[in-house]
Amino acid sequence: MSAPASTGRAGLNDGLLHTSVWTDELVASSGLPVIDMPFVTVGGGLGSFVMVDYLRIAGVPAGHMRTLTVLDHPWQNYEYLLSASQVTREKRIRSDSSSCLDNIWGFPGYAVRESFGARSVPGFIAPLWNVLTENVLCDYWTPKSGQVFRSMQREADRIGYWGTLDMGRAHITRRRHGGGYFTVLTRPDGNDVIYRSSFVHLAVGYPGLAYLPDLVEYRNRYGDSHRVVNAYEPHEHVYEELNRRGGTVIVRGAGIVASQVLDRLISDRDRLGTDVSIVHLFRTFVEGAHGPSRFLRRRGEHGWAYQGFNWPKSTWGGQDRNRVLRAEGEAREKWLRTLGGTTTPRRKRWQRMLERGRRQGFYRMYVGEVQEVVPGPVGAVVTRLKPGTAGAAPVQLESNFVIDATGLEADIAEHTLLADLLQHSGAERNLLGRLDVDPQFEVRGTRAEPGRLYAVGAATLGGYLAGVDTFLGLQIAALEVCDDLARQGFCRFIGVRRSISQWWKWALARTP
Amino acid sequence: MTSTYFGRVQTRLFTVFTIGLLWTLVLTPFLSLPAGEKYKVTLTTLGWVALLGVVVWEPIWHLLQQFRWEKDWPAMYLLLQAVPEAVLVRVVLDRTLTTAAPVGTGTFALHFATTWLAIYFFVQGPMRVPFLRWRFRGGRIL
Ligand SMILES: Cc1cc2nc3c(=O)[nH]c(=O)nc-3n(C[C@H](O)[C@H](O)[C@H](O)COP(=O)(O)OP(=O)(O)OC[C@H]3O[C@@H](n4cnc5c(N)ncnc54)[C@H](O)[C@@H]3O)c2cc1C
C-alpha cells in the first residue's frame, strides 16, 4: 500500500512546526511560496475524485480547486490493490450497478451500460436479467473493474479533473489564525509549497497496511518475507512457485480477498494439474446464519459469513443507514459491530470450487488462534495454533507459504498528516479509534471559521455512515460535504433543476 | 431498493400521481371501456393503487423486509408484488364502482400492468435524476 514513507517537511522551520495555529506572518517568515486556493483535497484517489466531481456539478470552476496527490490518475492506488488481490480488469469487483463513480446519479447504472455495449444477444440480456433477479435468484450483479476505470477516465476528462492536480505529498494541515487552513505540500522535486484555503478535504485512503502480529513477529525475527506474504501486496512468486513445484499453502482470513486468493489457487491447480493443497485457517468459524435476533440474521456456512457487499445494502440509504445515523457513542459502535465484520459474497463459482476442494481433500479448514509462526524444514514454515485446552499439544501446520488475507488496517496515527491533525489541530478519535467526524464529514474540533476541514474514507470509520470506505460511501460523503459547502456559499445547491440539467450535460458529455 | 416505511409511502404516492397518472391519461382513450366512463374507471383504479398501497400493502411489504438481513427490497419483488396488489384492487373495484357495462379483466390487467411497469422502470433509475438524494434517504423525497 502506498503509505507515506518520508516525512518531508524540508523547509518548515521550528516556529511553524511547534505552532498549532499559524498566522500569515509566521508563514511568510518561512519564505515558502504560498498559493491561495479556496478548496484543496488531499489524496487524489477515488474519494478526491468524487468530491471534485460533485463540486464541478455544483458549479465550482476547476480553477478554484486543487487535488494534492502522488497519483497520476484517481484509480491508480485502487487498481494496484485490486491487482495484488487477484482482480484484473476483466474481473468483477464488489459493488452494485448503481455505485457509479463516474455518475453521481447512478443512472444509467453499469449493468445497463454493459448491456448496451454488448456485441451479442446473450451479452445484452445477461446483465439485465442479473440485475432484475439479483439477491433473489442469483448473486448481485457487479461491474468489471475495467468498465469502472474507463468510465472514470471519461468523467475526469469531462469535468477537467486533470487540471486540478498538483503533484506531491501533503504532510501537514494546520489551522490559520483568522480562518481557514494552511496545507504544506512537498513537491516531487523536494520543494515545499503552502496552500492557503478556506476548505480542506482529506481523502487519504488507508493509513497503511497492517499485518497479523504473529506474522510481523516471524518476518522481523527470521527476515523472511518470501514465504509469508500479505494478499494486498504483490505476491505473484507464491503462485509461480506453487505452479512449478506444487506444495501446501495456508490462507488466513475469510473476506473477499481470501475468496479471490482461493479462486486463483484452485483455478491454477485445475489448469495445470498441480498437486497444491490448501489449508484455510479461520480465526472464527461461522457455522450458519448468525446475528442477535431473527430480524438481524446474516447468512453463513462453512466458516464464511455471506453478504453481497462490505455492509448490508441498506446502510447506504435505508433502515440501517438511519440506525447508524441516529445512534451516538456506544450505541453506534454496537450497531457498527453488529452490521459489520468480515464477509464475502456467496458467488456460485466459489461455492462450487470449495465444495469440490472439500470433497477431494485438497482444501482443508482449520479453526484456531495462532500462537506463533516459525521456520520449518527447508522451504517450509510452521504455524502453531494455541491449544484448545490447557496442557494439550498445539496443532502444527506446515506449509510452503502463508498468505495473510485478513486485510488489517494500520492505525490512523501512522499517517503523518492525520497524526499531525490529532496533535495540533484539535481532531479526536471516535470509539473505533478513527478520526471523529460529524454527519457532514467535518472533522470535529478542527473548525477555523469560516473554514471547514472535512475527511472521508477509511480514516473515518466509526462515524455516522457505515460504508465510508466504498464507492457509494465516498459519494454519499461527497454529497454531504457538497451540501455543507453550499450552505457556506462556496457552491450551488444541487436541487431538482440543477440535477436534471447537469445530468443532461453528463449524458451529452458536455462540461458541467 | 432499500426503503424505509416513509420512503415507501412517499415514493408510491409520488410515482402513482406523476408517472402513473401521465400514463393513465395517455392510455385511457384506447381502452375498451364504457364511453363517457373511461376516465372514471382508470382514475379510480389509480386511486385505489395509491390508497390500498399505503394502508394495506406497504405495511406488509415493510414487515416482510424486516426478515431480510440487508433490509432491502430486490427489484424482482417490486415486480412480483404487483400480482396480489392487482387482485385486491380488482376485487375492490368490482364491489364499489358501478359502470354502464362491466370492466373486462383483460382491460383492467392491461391498464394495471402497463402502469405498474412504467412506474417500475422509473424508480429503477430515472427517478434519481431529479431526486439526487432520494436513494440515500430510504426513498424519501421530502
Ligand atoms: C482490494 C480492494 C478492493 C475494493 N473493492 C471495492 C469495491 O469493489 N467496491 C467498493 O465500493 N469499494 C471497494 N474497495 C474500497 C474502496 O472503495 C477503495 O479502497 C477506494 O480506493 C477508497 O478510496 P480512497 O479515496 O479513500 O483511497 P485511495 O483511492 O487509496 O486514494 C487515497 C490516496 O491518497 C494518497 N495519499 C495518502 N496520503 C497522502 C498525502 N499525505 N499526500 C498526498 N497523497 C496522499 C495515497 O497515495 C492514496 O493513493 C476496495 C478496497 C480494496 C483494498
XYZ file of C-alpha atoms in Angstrom, chain A residues 20 101 112 209 267 396 411:
7
model
C -0.564 24.826 16.200
C -18.015 6.558 -9.635
C -27.364 -1.217 -18.372
C -1.330 -1.867 5.768
C -8.000 -22.189 -10.893
C 1.197 -27.623 13.965
C -3.687 2.979 12.955
